Coordinates of C-alpha atoms in Angstrom, one line a residue:
X2 CA 0.0 0.0 0.0
X3 CA 1.3 3.5 -0.9
X4 CA 2.5 5.8 1.9
X5 CA 0.7 9.1 2.1
X6 CA 2.2 12.5 3.1
X7 CA -0.2 15.3 3.6
X8 CA 1.0 19.0 3.4
X9 CA -1.1 22.1 3.6
X10 CA -1.7 25.1 1.4
X11 CA -0.3 28.3 3.2
X12 CA -3.0 30.6 4.8
X13 CA -2.9 34.1 6.0
X14 CA -3.3 34.3 9.7
X15 CA -3.1 38.1 10.3
X16 CA -6.1 40.4 11.1
X17 CA -6.1 44.2 11.0
X18 CA -6.5 45.6 14.4
X19 CA -8.3 48.9 15.3
X20 CA -5.2 51.1 14.4
X21 CA -4.9 49.6 11.0
X22 CA -1.8 47.4 11.7
X23 CA -1.7 43.7 11.4
X24 CA -0.6 41.2 14.0
X25 CA 0.0 37.5 13.3
X26 CA -1.2 35.1 15.9
X27 CA -1.4 31.5 14.3
X28 CA -2.4 29.9 17.5
X29 CA -5.3 32.2 18.7
X30 CA -7.0 33.6 15.6
X31 CA -8.9 32.1 12.9
X32 CA -7.0 31.8 9.6
X33 CA -8.6 33.9 6.9
X34 CA -10.1 31.3 4.4
X35 CA -9.1 31.3 0.7
X36 CA -11.9 31.6 -1.6
X37 CA -11.9 29.8 -4.9
X38 CA -14.7 30.5 -7.3
X39 CA -16.6 27.6 -8.7
X40 CA -18.1 29.4 -11.7
X41 CA -21.3 27.8 -11.0
X42 CA -22.8 29.3 -7.9
X43 CA -25.2 28.0 -5.5
X44 CA -28.2 25.8 -6.4
X45 CA -30.6 28.6 -5.8
X46 CA -28.8 31.1 -8.0
X47 CA -28.3 28.6 -10.6
X48 CA -32.2 27.7 -10.6
X49 CA -33.0 31.4 -10.9
X50 CA -30.3 31.9 -13.7
X51 CA -28.9 34.9 -11.8
X52 CA -25.1 35.5 -11.0
X53 CA -23.9 34.2 -7.6
X54 CA -21.3 36.0 -5.6
X55 CA -20.4 32.6 -4.1
X56 CA -19.8 33.9 -0.6
X57 CA -19.4 30.8 1.7
X58 CA -21.4 29.5 3.4
X59 CA -24.4 31.8 2.4
X60 CA -24.2 34.0 -0.7
X61 CA -25.5 37.6 -0.7
X62 CA -28.7 36.8 -2.9
X63 CA -29.9 33.9 -0.5
X64 CA -29.1 36.2 2.5
X65 CA -31.4 38.9 1.0
X66 CA -34.0 36.3 0.1
X67 CA -33.8 34.8 3.6
X68 CA -33.4 31.3 1.9
X69 CA -31.3 28.3 2.4
X70 CA -28.1 28.5 0.4
X71 CA -26.7 25.3 -1.0
X72 CA -23.2 26.3 -2.1
X73 CA -20.5 24.3 -3.8
X74 CA -17.9 23.7 -1.1
X75 CA -14.8 25.7 -1.2
X76 CA -11.6 24.0 -2.6
X77 CA -10.0 21.9 0.1
X78 CA -6.6 23.1 1.6
X79 CA -5.2 19.4 1.7
X80 CA -2.6 18.7 -0.8
X81 CA -1.9 14.9 -0.7
X82 CA 1.2 13.4 -2.1
X83 CA 2.2 9.8 -2.5
X84 CA 5.9 9.2 -1.8
X85 CA 6.3 6.2 -3.7
X86 CA 4.3 7.6 -6.8
X87 CA 5.2 11.3 -6.6
X88 CA 1.9 12.5 -7.7
X89 CA -0.6 15.1 -6.2
X90 CA -3.6 12.8 -7.2
X91 CA -3.1 9.8 -5.1
X92 CA -6.5 8.0 -5.5
X93 CA -6.5 8.2 -9.3
X94 CA -3.0 6.9 -9.5
X95 CA -3.0 4.1 -7.1
X96 CA -1.9 0.8 -8.8
X97 CA -2.8 -1.4 -5.9
X98 CA -6.1 -1.4 -4.1
X99 CA -6.3 0.1 -0.6
X100 CA -8.7 -2.6 0.3
X101 CA -8.8 -5.7 -1.9
X102 CA -12.0 -6.9 -0.1
X103 CA -14.0 -3.7 -0.6
X104 CA -15.7 -2.3 -3.7
X105 CA -14.2 1.2 -3.7
X106 CA -15.7 4.2 -5.4
X107 CA -12.6 6.5 -5.8
X108 CA -14.7 9.4 -6.6
X109 CA -16.8 9.2 -3.4
X110 CA -13.5 8.5 -1.4
X111 CA -12.0 11.6 -2.9
X112 CA -15.2 13.6 -2.1
X113 CA -14.9 12.5 1.5
X114 CA -11.2 13.5 1.8
X115 CA -11.5 16.8 0.3
X116 CA -15.1 17.9 1.3
X117 CA -17.3 15.9 3.5
X118 CA -14.7 15.4 6.1
X119 CA -14.3 19.2 6.4
X120 CA -17.5 19.5 8.4
X121 CA -16.2 17.0 10.9
X122 CA -13.3 19.2 12.0
X123 CA -12.8 22.4 13.7
X124 CA -9.3 22.8 12.3
X125 CA -8.9 22.7 8.6
X126 CA -5.2 22.1 8.9
X127 CA -5.5 19.3 11.5
X128 CA -8.2 17.1 10.1
X129 CA -7.8 13.4 11.1
X130 CA -10.8 12.5 9.3
X131 CA -9.5 13.5 5.8
X132 CA -6.3 11.9 4.3
X133 CA -4.9 10.6 7.4
X134 CA -7.8 8.1 7.7
X135 CA -6.4 6.4 4.6
X136 CA -4.0 4.2 6.7
X137 CA -7.1 2.6 8.3
X138 CA -9.0 1.7 5.1
X139 CA -7.0 -1.2 4.3
X140 CA -7.9 -2.8 7.8
X141 CA -11.8 -2.4 7.4
X142 CA -14.1 -2.6 4.5
X143 CA -16.9 -1.2 6.6
X144 CA -14.9 1.9 7.1
X145 CA -14.7 2.2 3.2
X146 CA -18.4 1.8 2.8
X147 CA -19.5 4.1 5.5
X148 CA -17.2 6.8 4.0
X149 CA -18.7 6.2 0.6
X150 CA -22.2 6.2 2.1
X151 CA -21.9 9.6 3.8
X152 CA -20.1 11.1 0.8
X153 CA -22.9 10.0 -1.6
X154 CA -25.6 11.5 0.7
X155 CA -23.7 14.8 1.3
X156 CA -22.9 15.3 -2.3
X157 CA -26.7 15.2 -3.0
X158 CA -27.5 17.4 -0.1
X159 CA -29.2 14.5 1.6
X160 CA -32.2 14.7 -0.6
X161 CA -34.4 11.6 -0.1
X162 CA -34.9 11.0 -3.8
X163 CA -31.2 10.9 -4.3
X164 CA -30.2 8.4 -1.6
X165 CA -30.1 5.2 -3.5
X166 CA -26.3 5.0 -3.8
X167 CA -25.9 6.2 -0.1
X168 CA -28.3 3.4 1.2
X169 CA -26.5 0.8 -0.9
X170 CA -23.2 1.8 0.6
X171 CA -24.7 1.9 4.2
X172 CA -26.0 -1.7 3.6
X173 CA -22.4 -3.0 2.7
X174 CA -21.1 -1.2 5.6
X175 CA -23.4 -2.9 8.1
X176 CA -22.9 -6.2 6.6
X177 CA -19.0 -5.9 6.7
X178 CA -19.0 -4.5 10.2
X179 CA -21.0 -7.6 11.3
X180 CA -18.4 -9.9 9.8
X181 CA -15.5 -7.8 11.3
X182 CA -17.0 -7.9 14.7
X183 CA -17.1 -11.7 14.6
X184 CA -13.5 -11.9 13.6
X185 CA -12.1 -9.0 15.8
X186 CA -12.3 -7.8 19.3
X187 CA -15.6 -5.7 19.9
X188 CA -13.5 -3.3 21.9
X189 CA -11.2 -2.4 18.8
X190 CA -10.9 1.3 18.5
X191 CA -11.5 1.0 14.7
X192 CA -14.7 -0.9 15.2
X193 CA -15.7 1.7 17.7
X194 CA -15.2 4.6 15.3
X195 CA -17.1 2.8 12.7
X196 CA -20.1 2.2 15.0
X197 CA -19.9 5.9 15.8
X198 CA -19.9 6.9 12.2
X199 CA -22.8 4.7 11.5
X200 CA -24.8 6.2 14.3
X201 CA -23.9 9.8 13.8
X202 CA -25.0 9.5 10.0
X203 CA -28.2 7.9 11.0
X204 CA -30.0 11.1 11.4
X205 CA -28.6 12.6 8.3
X206 CA -30.0 10.1 5.9
X207 CA -33.3 9.4 7.3
X208 CA -36.4 11.1 5.9
X209 CA -38.1 11.6 9.4
X210 CA -36.8 13.4 12.4
X211 CA -37.0 10.2 14.6
X212 CA -33.7 8.3 13.8
X213 CA -30.8 9.3 16.1
X214 CA -29.0 6.2 15.7
X215 CA -30.2 4.6 19.0
X216 CA -29.0 1.0 18.3
X217 CA -25.6 2.3 17.3
X218 CA -25.4 4.6 20.5
X219 CA -26.3 1.7 22.7
X220 CA -23.6 -0.2 21.1
X221 CA -21.1 2.5 21.6
X222 CA -22.1 2.8 25.3
X223 CA -21.2 -0.9 25.6
X224 CA -17.8 -0.4 23.7
X225 CA -16.6 2.5 25.6
X226 CA -15.1 0.6 28.6
X227 CA -13.8 -2.2 26.4
X228 CA -11.9 0.3 24.3
X229 CA -10.5 2.3 27.4
X230 CA -9.4 -1.0 29.1
X231 CA -7.2 -1.9 26.1
X232 CA -5.9 1.7 25.6
X233 CA -2.3 0.7 26.5
X234 CA -2.1 -1.7 23.4
X235 CA -4.0 0.4 21.0
X236 CA -3.3 3.4 18.6
X237 CA -3.6 6.2 21.2
X238 CA -4.6 8.7 18.3
X239 CA -7.5 6.5 17.2
X240 CA -8.8 6.1 20.8
X241 CA -8.6 9.9 21.2
X242 CA -10.4 10.5 17.9
X243 CA -13.2 7.9 18.8
X244 CA -13.8 9.0 22.3
X245 CA -14.1 12.7 21.4
X246 CA -16.7 11.8 18.7
X247 CA -18.5 9.5 21.2
X248 CA -18.7 12.1 24.0
X249 CA -20.0 14.8 21.6
X250 CA -22.5 12.6 19.9
X251 CA -23.8 11.3 23.3
X252 CA -24.2 14.8 24.5
X253 CA -26.0 16.0 21.3
X254 CA -28.7 13.2 21.5
X255 CA -28.8 12.6 25.3
X256 CA -32.3 13.9 25.6
X257 CA -33.5 11.6 23.0
X258 CA -32.8 8.5 25.0
X259 CA -35.7 6.9 26.9
X260 CA -35.0 6.5 30.6
X261 CA -34.7 2.7 30.2
X262 CA -31.8 3.3 27.8
X263 CA -29.7 5.5 30.0
X264 CA -26.4 4.0 31.0
X265 CA -26.6 2.2 34.4
X266 CA -23.1 2.4 35.4
X267 CA -21.1 5.3 37.0
X268 CA -19.0 5.6 33.9
X269 CA -16.0 6.4 36.1
X270 CA -13.5 5.0 33.5
X271 CA -14.8 7.6 30.8
X272 CA -14.9 10.4 33.4
X273 CA -11.2 9.8 34.3
X274 CA -10.4 9.9 30.5
X275 CA -12.2 13.2 29.7
X276 CA -10.6 14.8 32.7
X277 CA -7.2 14.2 31.2
X278 CA -8.1 14.6 27.6
X279 CA -9.1 18.1 27.7
X280 CA -5.5 19.1 27.6
X281 CA -5.2 17.5 24.1
X282 CA -6.9 19.0 21.0
X283 CA -9.7 17.0 19.4
X284 CA -11.0 17.8 16.1
X285 CA -14.6 18.2 17.3
X286 CA -14.5 18.7 21.0
X287 CA -11.4 21.0 20.9
X288 CA -10.4 21.2 24.7
X289 CA -13.9 21.0 25.9
X290 CA -14.5 17.2 26.0
X291 CA -15.1 17.3 29.8
X292 CA -17.8 20.1 29.4
X293 CA -19.6 17.9 26.7
X294 CA -19.4 14.8 28.9
X295 CA -21.0 16.8 31.8
X296 CA -23.7 18.0 29.5
X297 CA -24.4 14.5 28.4
X298 CA -25.2 13.5 32.0
X299 CA -27.4 16.6 32.3
X300 CA -29.3 15.9 29.1
X301 CA -30.2 12.5 30.3
X302 CA -31.3 13.9 33.6
X303 CA -33.4 16.5 31.9
X304 CA -35.0 13.9 29.9
X305 CA -36.0 11.8 32.9
X306 CA -37.5 14.9 34.6
X307 CA -39.5 15.7 31.4
X308 CA -40.8 12.1 31.5
X309 CA -42.2 12.5 35.0
X310 CA -39.3 11.0 37.1
X311 CA -38.8 12.5 40.6
X312 CA -36.3 15.4 40.8
X313 CA -32.9 15.0 42.7
X314 CA -32.1 18.3 44.2
X315 CA -28.8 17.1 45.2
X316 CA -27.9 16.1 41.9
X317 CA -29.2 19.4 40.4
X318 CA -27.1 21.3 42.9
X319 CA -24.0 19.5 41.7
X320 CA -24.8 20.0 38.1
X321 CA -25.3 23.8 38.9
X322 CA -22.1 24.0 40.9
X323 CA -19.9 22.2 38.4
X324 CA -21.3 24.4 35.4
X325 CA -20.8 27.6 37.3
X326 CA -17.2 26.7 38.3
X327 CA -16.3 25.3 34.9
X328 CA -13.1 26.8 33.6
X329 CA -12.5 26.5 29.8
X330 CA -9.1 25.3 28.6
X331 CA -9.7 27.0 25.2
X332 CA -7.0 29.4 24.1
X333 CA -8.6 30.2 20.7
X334 CA -11.1 33.2 21.4
X335 CA -13.8 31.7 19.2
X336 CA -13.5 28.3 20.8
X337 CA -13.6 29.8 24.2
X338 CA -16.9 31.6 23.3
X339 CA -18.4 28.4 22.0
X340 CA -17.4 26.7 25.3
X341 CA -19.0 29.4 27.2
X342 CA -22.2 29.1 25.1
X343 CA -22.4 25.4 25.7
X344 CA -21.9 26.0 29.4
X345 CA -24.8 28.4 29.4
X346 CA -26.7 25.9 27.4
X347 CA -26.3 23.6 30.3
X348 CA -27.6 26.1 32.8
X349 CA -30.5 26.9 30.6
X350 CA -31.6 23.2 30.4
X351 CA -31.3 23.0 34.2
X352 CA -33.5 26.1 34.8
X353 CA -36.0 25.7 32.1
X354 CA -36.4 21.9 31.5
X355 CA -35.9 20.8 35.0
X356 CA -37.6 23.9 36.5
X357 CA -34.6 24.7 39.0
X358 CA -34.9 28.1 40.6
X359 CA -32.0 30.4 39.9
X360 CA -30.3 30.9 43.3
X361 CA -27.8 33.3 42.1
X362 CA -27.7 36.8 40.4
X363 CA -26.2 36.8 37.1
X364 CA -23.8 39.4 36.0
X365 CA -25.2 41.5 33.2
X366 CA -22.4 42.1 30.7
X367 CA -24.6 44.1 28.3
X368 CA -25.6 47.9 28.0
X369 CA -29.2 46.8 27.5
X370 CA -31.3 47.9 30.4
X371 CA -34.2 45.5 29.2
X372 CA -31.8 42.5 29.6
X373 CA -31.0 43.4 33.1
X374 CA -34.7 44.0 34.1
X375 CA -35.8 40.6 32.8
X376 CA -35.6 37.2 34.6
X377 CA -32.0 35.8 34.9
X378 CA -32.9 33.0 32.5
X379 CA -33.6 35.5 29.7
X380 CA -30.3 37.4 30.6
X381 CA -28.6 34.1 30.3
X382 CA -30.1 33.5 26.9
X383 CA -29.3 36.7 25.5
X384 CA -25.8 36.5 26.7
X385 CA -25.5 33.1 24.9
X386 CA -26.8 34.5 21.6
X387 CA -24.4 37.4 21.8
X388 CA -21.5 35.0 22.2
X389 CA -22.7 32.8 19.1
X390 CA -23.2 35.9 16.9
X391 CA -19.5 36.9 17.3
X392 CA -18.3 33.8 15.5
X393 CA -17.6 34.5 11.8
X394 CA -20.1 33.0 9.6
X395 CA -17.2 31.2 7.6
X396 CA -15.7 29.7 10.8
X397 CA -15.7 26.0 11.2
X398 CA -17.1 26.5 14.8
X399 CA -20.4 27.5 13.4
X400 CA -21.1 23.8 12.7
X401 CA -21.5 23.3 16.5
X402 CA -24.0 26.2 17.0
X403 CA -27.2 24.4 16.6
X404 CA -27.9 23.2 20.1
X405 CA -27.0 26.4 22.0
X406 CA -28.9 28.4 19.4
X407 CA -32.0 26.2 20.1
X408 CA -31.9 26.5 23.9
X409 CA -31.2 30.3 23.9
X410 CA -33.5 30.9 20.9
X411 CA -36.3 29.3 22.7
X412 CA -36.3 32.1 25.4
X413 CA -36.9 34.8 22.8
X414 CA -40.2 36.7 23.3
X415 CA -42.7 38.2 20.6
X416 CA -40.9 41.6 20.8
X417 CA -37.6 40.0 19.9
X418 CA -38.4 40.1 16.1
X419 CA -34.8 41.0 15.0
X420 CA -33.2 38.5 17.3
X421 CA -35.4 35.8 16.1
X422 CA -34.6 36.5 12.6
X423 CA -31.0 36.4 13.4
X424 CA -31.2 33.1 15.0
X425 CA -32.9 31.6 12.0
X426 CA -30.2 33.2 9.7
X427 CA -27.5 31.6 11.8
X428 CA -29.2 28.2 11.7
X429 CA -29.5 28.6 7.9
X430 CA -25.9 29.3 7.7
X431 CA -25.1 26.2 9.8
X432 CA -27.2 24.1 7.4
X433 CA -25.6 25.7 4.3
X434 CA -22.2 24.8 5.8
X435 CA -22.9 21.1 6.6
X436 CA -26.2 20.2 4.9
X437 CA -27.3 18.2 7.7
X438 CA -31.2 17.9 7.7
X439 CA -31.9 18.0 11.4
X440 CA -30.8 21.7 11.4
X441 CA -33.8 22.4 9.3
X442 CA -36.0 20.6 11.6
X443 CA -34.5 22.6 14.5
X444 CA -35.7 25.8 12.6
X445 CA -39.2 24.5 12.3
X446 CA -39.2 23.4 15.9
X447 CA -38.2 26.8 17.0
X448 CA -40.7 28.7 14.8
X449 CA -43.6 26.4 16.0
X450 CA -42.4 27.0 19.6
X451 CA -42.4 30.8 19.3
X452 CA -45.9 30.6 17.7
X453 CA -47.1 28.7 20.8
X454 CA -45.4 31.0 23.3
X455 CA -46.9 34.1 21.3
X456 CA -50.4 32.7 21.8
X457 CA -49.8 32.0 25.5
X458 CA -49.1 28.3 25.5
X459 CA -46.1 27.7 27.8
X460 CA -44.0 24.7 26.6
X461 CA -40.3 24.0 26.5
X462 CA -38.5 23.0 23.3
X463 CA -37.9 19.5 24.8
X464 CA -41.7 19.2 25.5
X465 CA -42.6 20.1 21.9
X466 CA -40.0 17.9 20.4
X467 CA -41.3 14.9 22.3
X468 CA -45.0 15.9 21.7
X469 CA -44.1 15.9 17.9
X470 CA -42.5 12.4 18.4
X471 CA -39.2 13.7 17.2
X472 CA -35.9 12.4 18.2
X473 CA -33.5 15.2 17.0
X474 CA -29.9 14.4 17.4
X475 CA -29.0 18.1 17.4
X476 CA -25.5 19.2 16.4

């Protein structure tokens, strides 16, 4: 098998300050993205036969129309090379198959490496889900198939009428994974990663907002301890990659799980892992894996209260104290704001979904007298939205905005017309960036919730989601 090396196209990392001078800070500022024109524009502009300015992720015309923009993704910054072949186009030049047991679609693999994998990383220059994953393809046919499955769906904007190829590849992935689990250890980090990818993509390719990958999530819960037990003899990078994905995915659908499916153990081994792992960057959780782990526990608790289980005031006090005392390890300012927004999201769930009384006075870091005069829950929501709106629309961190936008946006009142519009615009930008269908369902959920609130019906976003029999894996 050829050996891959990946280098990166140079990017500018300076930003003008208020005095007009420029400062370089590659570790703490977002790189200015390069923009390559596609000469084709987004789908909306092509259908209307008008010129598209191709601003990513939302073009100017779509923004003015208030419509979803479906752009052609910008060119990848990855520049792969194959040492033994000396070519910049490895997949089209490979003389030996990466995996002789799998039916490979080189076009879909290339699409994954250069485009689909971009939405699964917060750092375009450190993306383990792109070309670095090539070294695992030879060991697993199911990994090849799930990559091809998601690529085929993303390429077609997850349109139900265009899912044939994706579903065929998914069927192959499931069949191959079953065979691999019979011949390998179920605690293999590679099998664990494939289970996660199958589960995370379940909600992307379904036509109904009910599939959050329950079976795969339960399988992943059972695999966590087995994977961590064998960490000393396994590829640490792969363990780290898989654990970060699991913790985030578990958090993003924790409130979907019926109480009977909640983990019964204390999860002490995973808790110990996330405590140490926050010092190491992860492509999705960054340095906040411990915060997402805490939010996963809180999300399951909120679901139990929503289902009518008795409240545990000691546990609520512990959740509140841990969230209020949480200190982010993020150095990147945009990543820090995102972590703070998720911390606030946890508090909003605790106060709104569980009905816990706010026992402290929130500091008001805004000039708005109205914000200070309202209840602290509203103040917390407004502050969260302010943090999220600071993020540049072309930043990869915007991919993780959906959940805090939902919990904070749910607190907006009928007089907050402009803020409601901004929340919808931000969610549309998220969808235009990653094309994931649940984002559109979140928009629908919020708009229906606002209509109910405006008509005098008090209901939380989780109450409404469950009343609609939705199980949204949000984020």
